[in-house]
Short mmCIF file of C-alpha atoms and ligand atoms in Angstrom, two decimals:
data_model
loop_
_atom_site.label_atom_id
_atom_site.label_comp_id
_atom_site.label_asym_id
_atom_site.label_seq_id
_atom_site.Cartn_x
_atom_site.Cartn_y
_atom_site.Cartn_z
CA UNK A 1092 123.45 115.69 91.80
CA UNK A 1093 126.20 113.96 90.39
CA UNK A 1094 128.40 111.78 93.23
CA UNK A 1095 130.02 108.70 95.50
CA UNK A 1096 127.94 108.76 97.87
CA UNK A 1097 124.06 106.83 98.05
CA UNK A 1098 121.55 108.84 97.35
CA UNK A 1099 118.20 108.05 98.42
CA UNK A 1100 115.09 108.89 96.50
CA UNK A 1101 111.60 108.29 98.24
CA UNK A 1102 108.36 107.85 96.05
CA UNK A 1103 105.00 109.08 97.54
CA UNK A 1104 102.07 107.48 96.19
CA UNK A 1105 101.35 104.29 94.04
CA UNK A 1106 99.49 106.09 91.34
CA UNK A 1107 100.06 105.59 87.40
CA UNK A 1108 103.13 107.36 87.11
CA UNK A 1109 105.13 106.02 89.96
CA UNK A 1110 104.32 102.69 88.87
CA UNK A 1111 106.10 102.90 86.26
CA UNK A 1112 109.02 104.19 87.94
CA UNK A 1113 109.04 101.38 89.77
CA UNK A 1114 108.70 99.24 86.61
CA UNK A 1115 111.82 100.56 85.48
CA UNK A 1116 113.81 100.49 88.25
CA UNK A 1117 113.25 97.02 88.50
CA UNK A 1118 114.69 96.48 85.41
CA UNK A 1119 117.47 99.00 85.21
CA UNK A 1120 118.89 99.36 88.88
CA UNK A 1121 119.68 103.37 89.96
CA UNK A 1122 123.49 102.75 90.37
CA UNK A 1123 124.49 104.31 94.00
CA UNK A 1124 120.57 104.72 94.92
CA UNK A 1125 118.95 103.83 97.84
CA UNK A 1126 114.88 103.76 96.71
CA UNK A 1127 111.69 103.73 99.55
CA UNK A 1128 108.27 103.62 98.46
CA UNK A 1129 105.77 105.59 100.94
CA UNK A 1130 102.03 104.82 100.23
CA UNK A 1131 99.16 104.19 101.93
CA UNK A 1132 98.00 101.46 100.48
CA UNK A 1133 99.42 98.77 99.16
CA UNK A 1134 97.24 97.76 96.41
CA UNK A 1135 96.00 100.42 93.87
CA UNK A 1136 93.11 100.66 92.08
CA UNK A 1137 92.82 101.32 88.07
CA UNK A 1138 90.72 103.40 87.77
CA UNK A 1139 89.36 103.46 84.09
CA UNK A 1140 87.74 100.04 84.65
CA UNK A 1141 85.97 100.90 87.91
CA UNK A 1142 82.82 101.83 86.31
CA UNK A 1143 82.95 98.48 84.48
CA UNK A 1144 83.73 97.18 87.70
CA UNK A 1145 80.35 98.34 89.54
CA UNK A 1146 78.48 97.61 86.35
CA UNK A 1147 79.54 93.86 87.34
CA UNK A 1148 81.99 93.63 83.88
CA UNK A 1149 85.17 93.01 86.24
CA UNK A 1150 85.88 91.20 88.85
CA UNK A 1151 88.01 92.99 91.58
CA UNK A 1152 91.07 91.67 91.18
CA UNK A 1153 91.31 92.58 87.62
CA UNK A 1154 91.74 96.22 88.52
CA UNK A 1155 94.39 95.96 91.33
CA UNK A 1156 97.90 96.44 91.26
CA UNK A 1157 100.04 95.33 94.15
CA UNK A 1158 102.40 98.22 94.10
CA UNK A 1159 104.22 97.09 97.06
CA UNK A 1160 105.40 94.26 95.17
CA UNK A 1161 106.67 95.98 92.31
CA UNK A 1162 108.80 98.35 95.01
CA UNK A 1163 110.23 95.16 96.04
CA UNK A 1164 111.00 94.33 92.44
CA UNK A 1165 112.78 97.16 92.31
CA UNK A 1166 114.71 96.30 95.85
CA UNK A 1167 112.67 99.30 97.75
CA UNK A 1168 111.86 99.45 101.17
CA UNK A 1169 108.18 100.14 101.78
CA UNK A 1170 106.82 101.82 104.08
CA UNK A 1171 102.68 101.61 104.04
CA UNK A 1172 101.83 105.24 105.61
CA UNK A 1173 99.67 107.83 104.63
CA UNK A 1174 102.40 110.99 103.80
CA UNK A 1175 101.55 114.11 105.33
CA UNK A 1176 104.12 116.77 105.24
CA UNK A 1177 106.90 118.01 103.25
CA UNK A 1178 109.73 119.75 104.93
CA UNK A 1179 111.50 120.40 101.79
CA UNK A 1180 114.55 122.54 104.23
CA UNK A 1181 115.41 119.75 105.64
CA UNK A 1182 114.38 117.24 103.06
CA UNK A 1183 112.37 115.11 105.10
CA UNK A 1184 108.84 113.62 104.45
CA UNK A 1185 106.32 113.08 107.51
CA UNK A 1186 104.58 110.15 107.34
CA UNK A 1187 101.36 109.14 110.02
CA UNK A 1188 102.44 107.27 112.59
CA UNK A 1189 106.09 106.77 112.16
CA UNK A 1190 109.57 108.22 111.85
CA UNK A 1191 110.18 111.39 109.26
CA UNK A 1192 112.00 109.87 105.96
CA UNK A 1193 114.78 111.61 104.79
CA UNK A 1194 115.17 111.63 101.19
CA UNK A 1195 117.86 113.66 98.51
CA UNK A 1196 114.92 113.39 95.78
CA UNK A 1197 111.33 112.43 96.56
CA UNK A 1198 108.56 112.41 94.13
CA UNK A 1199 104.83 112.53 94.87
CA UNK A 1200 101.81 110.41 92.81
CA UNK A 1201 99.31 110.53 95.22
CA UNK A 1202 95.81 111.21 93.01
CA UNK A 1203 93.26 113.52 94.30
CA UNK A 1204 89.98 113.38 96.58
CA UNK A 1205 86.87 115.01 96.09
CA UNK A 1206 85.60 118.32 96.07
CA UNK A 1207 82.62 119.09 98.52
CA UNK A 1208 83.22 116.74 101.63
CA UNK A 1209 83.17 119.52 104.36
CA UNK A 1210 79.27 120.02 103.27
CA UNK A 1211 77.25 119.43 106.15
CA UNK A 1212 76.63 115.82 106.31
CA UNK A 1213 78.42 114.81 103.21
CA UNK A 1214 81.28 112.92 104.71
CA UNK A 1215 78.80 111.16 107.21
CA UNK A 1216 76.13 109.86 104.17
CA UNK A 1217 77.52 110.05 100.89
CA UNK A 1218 80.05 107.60 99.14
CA UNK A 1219 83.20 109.57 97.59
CA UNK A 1220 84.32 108.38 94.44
CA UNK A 1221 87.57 108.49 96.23
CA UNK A 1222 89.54 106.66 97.83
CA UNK A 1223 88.50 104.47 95.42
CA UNK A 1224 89.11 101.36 96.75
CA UNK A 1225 87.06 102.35 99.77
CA UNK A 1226 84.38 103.52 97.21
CA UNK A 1227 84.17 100.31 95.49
CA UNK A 1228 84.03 98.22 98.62
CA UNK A 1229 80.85 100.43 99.93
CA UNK A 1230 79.12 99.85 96.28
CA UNK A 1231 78.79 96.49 96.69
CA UNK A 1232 76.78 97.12 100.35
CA UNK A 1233 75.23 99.37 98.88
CA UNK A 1234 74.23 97.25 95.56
CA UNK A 1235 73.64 94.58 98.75
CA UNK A 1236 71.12 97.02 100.46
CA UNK A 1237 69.74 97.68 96.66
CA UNK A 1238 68.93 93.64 96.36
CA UNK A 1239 67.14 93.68 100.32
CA UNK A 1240 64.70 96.60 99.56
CA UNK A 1241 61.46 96.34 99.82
CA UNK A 1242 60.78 95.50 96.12
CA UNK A 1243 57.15 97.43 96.59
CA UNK A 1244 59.32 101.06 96.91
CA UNK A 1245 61.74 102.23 94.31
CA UNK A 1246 65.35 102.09 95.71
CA UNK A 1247 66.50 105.96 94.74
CA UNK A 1248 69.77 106.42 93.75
CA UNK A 1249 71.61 110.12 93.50
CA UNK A 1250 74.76 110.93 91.93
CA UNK A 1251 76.22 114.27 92.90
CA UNK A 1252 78.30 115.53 89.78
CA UNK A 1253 78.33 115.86 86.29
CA UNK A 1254 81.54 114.87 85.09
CA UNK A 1255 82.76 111.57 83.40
CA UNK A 1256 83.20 110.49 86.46
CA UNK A 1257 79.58 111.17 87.95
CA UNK A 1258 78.35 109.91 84.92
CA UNK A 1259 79.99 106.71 84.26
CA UNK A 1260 78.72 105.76 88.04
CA UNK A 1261 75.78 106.92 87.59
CA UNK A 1262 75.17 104.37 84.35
CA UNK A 1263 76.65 101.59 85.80
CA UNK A 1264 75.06 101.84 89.14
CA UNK A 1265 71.71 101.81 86.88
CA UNK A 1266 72.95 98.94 84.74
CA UNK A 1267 74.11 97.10 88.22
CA UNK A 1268 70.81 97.47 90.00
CA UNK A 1269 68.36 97.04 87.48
CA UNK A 1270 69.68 93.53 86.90
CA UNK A 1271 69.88 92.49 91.38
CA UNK A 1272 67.55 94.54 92.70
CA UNK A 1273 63.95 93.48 92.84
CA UNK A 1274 62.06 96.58 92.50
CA UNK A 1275 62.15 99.82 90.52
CA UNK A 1276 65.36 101.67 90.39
CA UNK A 1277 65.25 105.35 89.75
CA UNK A 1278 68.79 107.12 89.61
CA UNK A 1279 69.06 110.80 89.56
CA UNK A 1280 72.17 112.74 88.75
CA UNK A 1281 72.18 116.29 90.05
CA UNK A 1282 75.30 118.78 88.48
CA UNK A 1283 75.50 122.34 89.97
CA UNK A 1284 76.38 123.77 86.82
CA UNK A 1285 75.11 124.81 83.57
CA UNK A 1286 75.72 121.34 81.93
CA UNK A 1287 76.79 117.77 82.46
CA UNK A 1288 80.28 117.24 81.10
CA UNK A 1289 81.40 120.71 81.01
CA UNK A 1290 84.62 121.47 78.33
CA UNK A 1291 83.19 118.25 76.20
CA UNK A 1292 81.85 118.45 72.48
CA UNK A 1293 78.15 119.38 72.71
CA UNK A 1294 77.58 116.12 70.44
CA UNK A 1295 78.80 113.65 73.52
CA UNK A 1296 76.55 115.56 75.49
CA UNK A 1297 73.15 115.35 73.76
CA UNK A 1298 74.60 110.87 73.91
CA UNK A 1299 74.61 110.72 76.94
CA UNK A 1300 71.39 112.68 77.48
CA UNK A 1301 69.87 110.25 74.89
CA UNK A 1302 70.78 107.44 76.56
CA UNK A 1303 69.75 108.72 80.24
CA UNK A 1304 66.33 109.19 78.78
CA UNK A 1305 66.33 105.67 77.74
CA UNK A 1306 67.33 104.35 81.14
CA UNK A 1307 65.82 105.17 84.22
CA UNK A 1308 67.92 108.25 84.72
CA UNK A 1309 66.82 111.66 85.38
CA UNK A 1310 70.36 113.81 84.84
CA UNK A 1311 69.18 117.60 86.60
CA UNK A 1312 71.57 120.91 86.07
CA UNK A 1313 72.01 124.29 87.97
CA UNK A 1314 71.35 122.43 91.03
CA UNK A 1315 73.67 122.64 93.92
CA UNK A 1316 73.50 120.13 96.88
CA UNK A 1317 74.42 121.96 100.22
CA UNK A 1318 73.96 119.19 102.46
CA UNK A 1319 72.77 115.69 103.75
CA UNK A 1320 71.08 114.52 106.36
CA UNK A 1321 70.87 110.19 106.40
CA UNK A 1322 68.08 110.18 103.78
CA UNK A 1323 67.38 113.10 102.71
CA UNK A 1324 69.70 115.98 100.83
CA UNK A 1325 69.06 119.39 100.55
CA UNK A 1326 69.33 121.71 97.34
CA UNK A 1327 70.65 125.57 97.55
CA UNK A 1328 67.15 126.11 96.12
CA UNK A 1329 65.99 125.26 99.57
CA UNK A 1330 64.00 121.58 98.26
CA UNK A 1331 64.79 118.54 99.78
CA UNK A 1332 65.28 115.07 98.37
CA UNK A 1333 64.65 111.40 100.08
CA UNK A 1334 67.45 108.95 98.85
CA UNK A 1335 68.42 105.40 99.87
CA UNK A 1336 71.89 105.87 98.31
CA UNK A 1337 73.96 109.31 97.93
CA UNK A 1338 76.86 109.07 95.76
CA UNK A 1339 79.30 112.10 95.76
CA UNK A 1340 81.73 112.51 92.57
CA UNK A 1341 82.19 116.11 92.06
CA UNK A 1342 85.73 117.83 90.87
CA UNK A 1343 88.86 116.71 91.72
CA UNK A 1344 90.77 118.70 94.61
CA UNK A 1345 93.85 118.14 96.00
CA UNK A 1346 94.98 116.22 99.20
CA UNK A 1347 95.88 119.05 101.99
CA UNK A 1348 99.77 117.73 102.10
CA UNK A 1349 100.86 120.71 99.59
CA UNK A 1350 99.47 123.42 100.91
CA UNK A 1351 99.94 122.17 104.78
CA UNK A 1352 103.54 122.04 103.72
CA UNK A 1353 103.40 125.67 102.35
CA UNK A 1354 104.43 125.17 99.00
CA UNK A 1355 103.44 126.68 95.69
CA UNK A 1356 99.63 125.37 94.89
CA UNK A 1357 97.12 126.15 92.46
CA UNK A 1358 93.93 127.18 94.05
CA UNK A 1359 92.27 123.68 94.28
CA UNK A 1360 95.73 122.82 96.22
CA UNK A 1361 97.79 121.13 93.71
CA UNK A 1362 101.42 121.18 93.63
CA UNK A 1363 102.67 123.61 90.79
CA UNK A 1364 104.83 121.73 89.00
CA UNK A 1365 107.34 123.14 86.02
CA UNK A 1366 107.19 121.33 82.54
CA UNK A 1367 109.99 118.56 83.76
CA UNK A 1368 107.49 117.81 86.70
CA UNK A 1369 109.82 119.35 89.38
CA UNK A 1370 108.16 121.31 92.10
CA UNK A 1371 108.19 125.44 91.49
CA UNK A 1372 110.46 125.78 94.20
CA UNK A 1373 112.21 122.95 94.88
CA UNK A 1374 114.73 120.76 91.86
CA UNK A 1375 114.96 117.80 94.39
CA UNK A 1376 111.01 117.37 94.35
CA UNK A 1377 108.87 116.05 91.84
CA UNK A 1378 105.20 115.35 91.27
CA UNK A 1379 102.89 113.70 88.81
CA UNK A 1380 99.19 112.54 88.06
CA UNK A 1381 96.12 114.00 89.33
CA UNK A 1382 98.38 116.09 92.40
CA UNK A 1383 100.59 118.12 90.25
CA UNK A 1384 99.16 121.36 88.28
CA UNK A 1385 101.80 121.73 85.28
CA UNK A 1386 102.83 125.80 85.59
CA UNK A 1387 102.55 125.95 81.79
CA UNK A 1388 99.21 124.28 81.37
CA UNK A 1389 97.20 124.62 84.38
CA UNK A 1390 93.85 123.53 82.59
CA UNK A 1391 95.29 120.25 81.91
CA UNK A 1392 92.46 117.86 83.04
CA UNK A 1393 92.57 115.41 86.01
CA UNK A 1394 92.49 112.35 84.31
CA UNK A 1395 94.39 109.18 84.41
CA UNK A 1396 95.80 109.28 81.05
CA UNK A 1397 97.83 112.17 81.78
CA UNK A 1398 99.32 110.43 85.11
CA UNK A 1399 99.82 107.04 82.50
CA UNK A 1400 101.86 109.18 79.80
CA UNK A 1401 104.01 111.39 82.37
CA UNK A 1402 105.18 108.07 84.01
CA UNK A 1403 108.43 107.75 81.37
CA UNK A 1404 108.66 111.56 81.54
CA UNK A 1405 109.42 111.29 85.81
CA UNK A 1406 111.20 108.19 85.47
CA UNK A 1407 113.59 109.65 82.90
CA UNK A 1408 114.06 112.90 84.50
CA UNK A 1409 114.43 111.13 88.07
CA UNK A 1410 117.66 109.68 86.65
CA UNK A 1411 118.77 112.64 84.95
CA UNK A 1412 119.11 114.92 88.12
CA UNK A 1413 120.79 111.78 89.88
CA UNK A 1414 122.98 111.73 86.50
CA UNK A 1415 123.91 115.07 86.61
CA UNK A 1416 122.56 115.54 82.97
CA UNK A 1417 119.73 117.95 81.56
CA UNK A 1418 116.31 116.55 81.86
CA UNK A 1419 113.23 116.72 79.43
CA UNK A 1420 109.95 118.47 79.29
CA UNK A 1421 106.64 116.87 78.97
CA UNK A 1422 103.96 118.59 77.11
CA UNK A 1423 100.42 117.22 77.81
CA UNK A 1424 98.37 116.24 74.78
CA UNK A 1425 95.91 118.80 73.53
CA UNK A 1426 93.10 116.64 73.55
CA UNK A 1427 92.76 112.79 74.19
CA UNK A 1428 90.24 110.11 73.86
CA UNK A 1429 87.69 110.13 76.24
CA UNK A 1430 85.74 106.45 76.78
CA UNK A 1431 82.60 106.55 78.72
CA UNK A 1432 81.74 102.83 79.54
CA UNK A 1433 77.48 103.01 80.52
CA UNK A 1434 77.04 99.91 81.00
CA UNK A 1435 75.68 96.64 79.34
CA UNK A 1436 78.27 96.38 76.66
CA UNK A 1437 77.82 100.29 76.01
CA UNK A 1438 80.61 102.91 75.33
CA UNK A 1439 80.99 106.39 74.07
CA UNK A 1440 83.77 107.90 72.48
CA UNK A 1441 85.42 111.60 71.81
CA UNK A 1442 87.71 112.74 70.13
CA UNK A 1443 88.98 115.85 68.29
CA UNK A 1444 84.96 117.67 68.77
CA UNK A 1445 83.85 114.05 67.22
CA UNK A 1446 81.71 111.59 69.49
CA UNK A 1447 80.83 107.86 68.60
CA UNK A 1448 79.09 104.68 70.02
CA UNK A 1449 78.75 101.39 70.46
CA UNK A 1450 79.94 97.88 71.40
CA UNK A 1451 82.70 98.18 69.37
CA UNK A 1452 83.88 101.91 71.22
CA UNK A 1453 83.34 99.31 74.65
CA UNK A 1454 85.53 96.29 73.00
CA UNK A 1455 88.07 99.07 72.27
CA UNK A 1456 88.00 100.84 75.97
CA UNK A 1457 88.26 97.30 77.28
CA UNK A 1458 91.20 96.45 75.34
CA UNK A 1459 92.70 99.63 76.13
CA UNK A 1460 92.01 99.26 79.65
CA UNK A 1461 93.56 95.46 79.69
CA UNK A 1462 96.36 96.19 77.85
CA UNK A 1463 97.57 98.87 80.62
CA UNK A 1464 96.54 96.04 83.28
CA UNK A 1465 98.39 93.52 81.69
CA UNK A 1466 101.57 94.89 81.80
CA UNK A 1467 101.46 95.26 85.34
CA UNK A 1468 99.20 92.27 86.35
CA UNK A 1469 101.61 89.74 84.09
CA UNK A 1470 104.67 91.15 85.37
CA UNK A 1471 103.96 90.75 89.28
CA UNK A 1472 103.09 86.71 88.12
CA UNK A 1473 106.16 86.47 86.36
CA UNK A 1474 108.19 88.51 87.97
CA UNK A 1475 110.42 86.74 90.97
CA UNK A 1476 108.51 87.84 94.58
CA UNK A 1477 110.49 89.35 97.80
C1 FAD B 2219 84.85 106.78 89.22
C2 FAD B 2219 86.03 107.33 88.46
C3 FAD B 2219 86.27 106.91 87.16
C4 FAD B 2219 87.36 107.43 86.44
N1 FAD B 2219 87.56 106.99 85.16
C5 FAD B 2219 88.61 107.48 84.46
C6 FAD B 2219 88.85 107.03 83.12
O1 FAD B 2219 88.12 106.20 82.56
N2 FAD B 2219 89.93 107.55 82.45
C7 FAD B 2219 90.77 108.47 83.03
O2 FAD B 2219 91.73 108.91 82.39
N3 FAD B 2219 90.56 108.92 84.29
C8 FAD B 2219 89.51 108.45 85.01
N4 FAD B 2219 89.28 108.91 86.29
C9 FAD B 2219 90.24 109.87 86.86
C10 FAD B 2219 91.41 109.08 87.42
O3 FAD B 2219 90.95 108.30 88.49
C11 FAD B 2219 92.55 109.93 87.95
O4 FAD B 2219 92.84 110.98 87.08
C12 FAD B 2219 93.79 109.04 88.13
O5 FAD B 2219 93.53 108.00 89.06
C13 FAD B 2219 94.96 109.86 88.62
O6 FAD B 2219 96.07 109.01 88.74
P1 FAD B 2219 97.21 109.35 89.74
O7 FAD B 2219 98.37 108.53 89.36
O8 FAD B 2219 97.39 110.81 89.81
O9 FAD B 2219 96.67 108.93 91.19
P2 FAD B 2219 95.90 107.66 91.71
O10 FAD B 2219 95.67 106.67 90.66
O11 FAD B 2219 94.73 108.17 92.47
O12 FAD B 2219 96.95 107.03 92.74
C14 FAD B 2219 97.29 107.67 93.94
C15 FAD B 2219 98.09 106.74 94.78
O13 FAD B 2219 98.63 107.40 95.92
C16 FAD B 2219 98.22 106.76 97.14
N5 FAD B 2219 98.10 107.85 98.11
C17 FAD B 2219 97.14 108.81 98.17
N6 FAD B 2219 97.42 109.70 99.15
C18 FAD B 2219 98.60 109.29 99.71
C19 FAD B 2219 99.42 109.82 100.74
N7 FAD B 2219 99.12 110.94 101.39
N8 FAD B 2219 100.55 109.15 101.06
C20 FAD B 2219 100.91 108.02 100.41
N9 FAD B 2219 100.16 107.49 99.41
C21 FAD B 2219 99.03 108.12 99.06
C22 FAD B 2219 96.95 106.02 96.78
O14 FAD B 2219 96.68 104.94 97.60
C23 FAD B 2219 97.33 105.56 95.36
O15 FAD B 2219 98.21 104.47 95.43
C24 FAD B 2219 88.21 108.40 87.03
C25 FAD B 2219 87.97 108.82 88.35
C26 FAD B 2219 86.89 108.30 89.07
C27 FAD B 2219 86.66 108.79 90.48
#
């Protein structure tokens, strides 16, 4: 893709990956390269400190990026839509309410939503874990309709999923509420399958079911919610539950832009990506984070670390196809470190089959967590604004 004339590369998404990108275009200008940044938001959430966040450990503003101004940084126009087709013919992206934008290379980091939603009811009543930022706005109403209950009537919280993600809610929401509401809490967390944490060491499991028992939180398996009606849910076993507060973080799925655009998807709807995070079909596209499926390791978990450590892999390869020179393939860990924050200071850890705990697995999530901030959050201050 080697030439004279400008070339113009679009990024979809503000995710983890594409903020780096940004990050280094800032610093190292794409010679002959027009860049646009298309994203629907223009703050973005970390999301590795949101359960600390609902726990009441950070304030909001420690978790945001302002991704719009690191576009500008890196002298891109931006262009706050939602993206929602690919016409990778003509090399145009749709965006919602506004003009197609033409691109020679586009890459996508737009995350994931939630498995489930078209339930009956479920959209209607329960809070997604995602879009996040809409999810932790509605936590603190919620946490507000927590504190106004009538303190003579337990306020009953479910969680739908038993992932890290379901569970890490699921303990801070307990943590949260037992300190500002008045009356009893009881938090349930309901998983359809076999086990909470599914494809974790057994030993992490039998933690956090340890540490459930010594909270007020009932974790339940093999059962399936199939819908919701305002406060009540109802099991594929046919029972039905009261609630005052549904939360819904099951599996990660993928946003419908993909397979609307009739490309080359996994079955959850991911993008198939090849190991240098170009689309299957398509050199000119790439994708990263949660909505690309790598072709070579399909079981590679939705997580944000992955998105965080393919960020210099689509940056560098970004500039290789505009360079004309060969570009490198990214091979995801094998296994990573996994911190659960529950709440109150509490962490677990796990590692190669190994689990730990303690304040001192929090202190090291926490630092973990700043660090990444940091280099983001210290930049926009210092860095000189549009
Ligand atoms: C409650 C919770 C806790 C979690 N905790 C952890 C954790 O501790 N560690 C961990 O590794 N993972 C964690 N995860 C998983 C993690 O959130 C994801 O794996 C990670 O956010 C994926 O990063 P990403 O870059 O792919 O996308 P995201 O971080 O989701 O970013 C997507 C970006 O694209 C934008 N966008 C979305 N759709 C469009 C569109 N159509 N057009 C334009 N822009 C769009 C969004 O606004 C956002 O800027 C957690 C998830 C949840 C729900």
């Amino acid at each position: 893709m080697r030439g004279t004339r400008t070339r113009h590369v679009v990024l979809v998404g503000g995710g983890h990956s594409h903020i780096q990108v940004l990050e280094s275009f800032a610093t190292q200008p794409l010679p002959d390269t027009r860049l646009t940044l298309v994203v629907d938001r223009p703050i973005a959430i970390y999301s590795g400190m949101v359960p600390g966040l609902i726990g009441g450990q950070y304030r909001a503003e420690e978790l945001e990026i302002d991704v719009a101004h690191w576009a500008r940084r890196a002298g891109a126009q931006v262009i706050i839509a939602r993206g929602v087709r690919i016409d990778a013919e003509n090399r145009q992206v749709a965006v919602e309410d506004g003009p197609p934008v033409p691109y020679d290379v586009a890459s996508f980091d737009i995350g994931s939503t939630v498995a489930g939603l078209d339930l009956p009811g479920i959209r209607e009543h329960a809070l997604a874990a995602r879009p996040i930022n809409v999810f932790t706005r509605e936590v603190e109403k919620l946490v507000a309709r927590a504190r106004a209950h009538d303190p003579g009537d337990p306020f009953l919280v479910v969680v739908v999923g038993g992932g890290a993600g379901g569970i890490e809610v699921a303990f801070a929401l307990e943590h949260r509420l037992g300190q500002e509401a008045k009356g009893q809490v009881e938090v349930l967390l309901l998983e359809g399958g076999p086990t909470i944490l599914p494809g974790y060491p057994q030993s992490l499991v039998r933690r956090v079911q340890r540490h459930a028992q010594m909270r007020r939180i009932a974790v339940h398996c093999h059962e399936k919610v199939v819908a919701a009606e305002r406060d009540a849910l109802r099991l594929a076993n046919g029972e039905n539950l009261s609630y005052h507060a549904l939360l819904w973080a099951t599996g990660a799925v993928s946003h419908p832009i993909f397979r609307d655009s009739g490309l080359s998807t996994d079955e959850r709807g991911f993008v198939r990506v090849r190991s240098t995070l170009q689309f299957e079909d398509y050199e000119n596209l790439f994708a990263a984070g949660d909505c690309a499926t790598l072709i070579d390791h399909p079981k590679t978990p939705k997580a944000g670390v992955y998105a965080v450590r393919q960020g210099p892999y689509l940056t560098g390869n970004i500039r290789a196809l505009l360079a004309g020179k060969p570009l490198r393939s990214y091979t995801p860990q094998s296994d990573f470190l996994t911190l659960l924050n529950l709440g109150g200071g509490i962490a677990l850890g796990t590692k190669w089959g190994l689990s730990v705990e303690g304040r001192w697995v929090m202190k090291l999530k926490d630092r973990i967590d700043r660090r990444f901030m940091q280099r983001f959050q210290l930049s926009r201050r210092a860095g000189p604004a549009s």
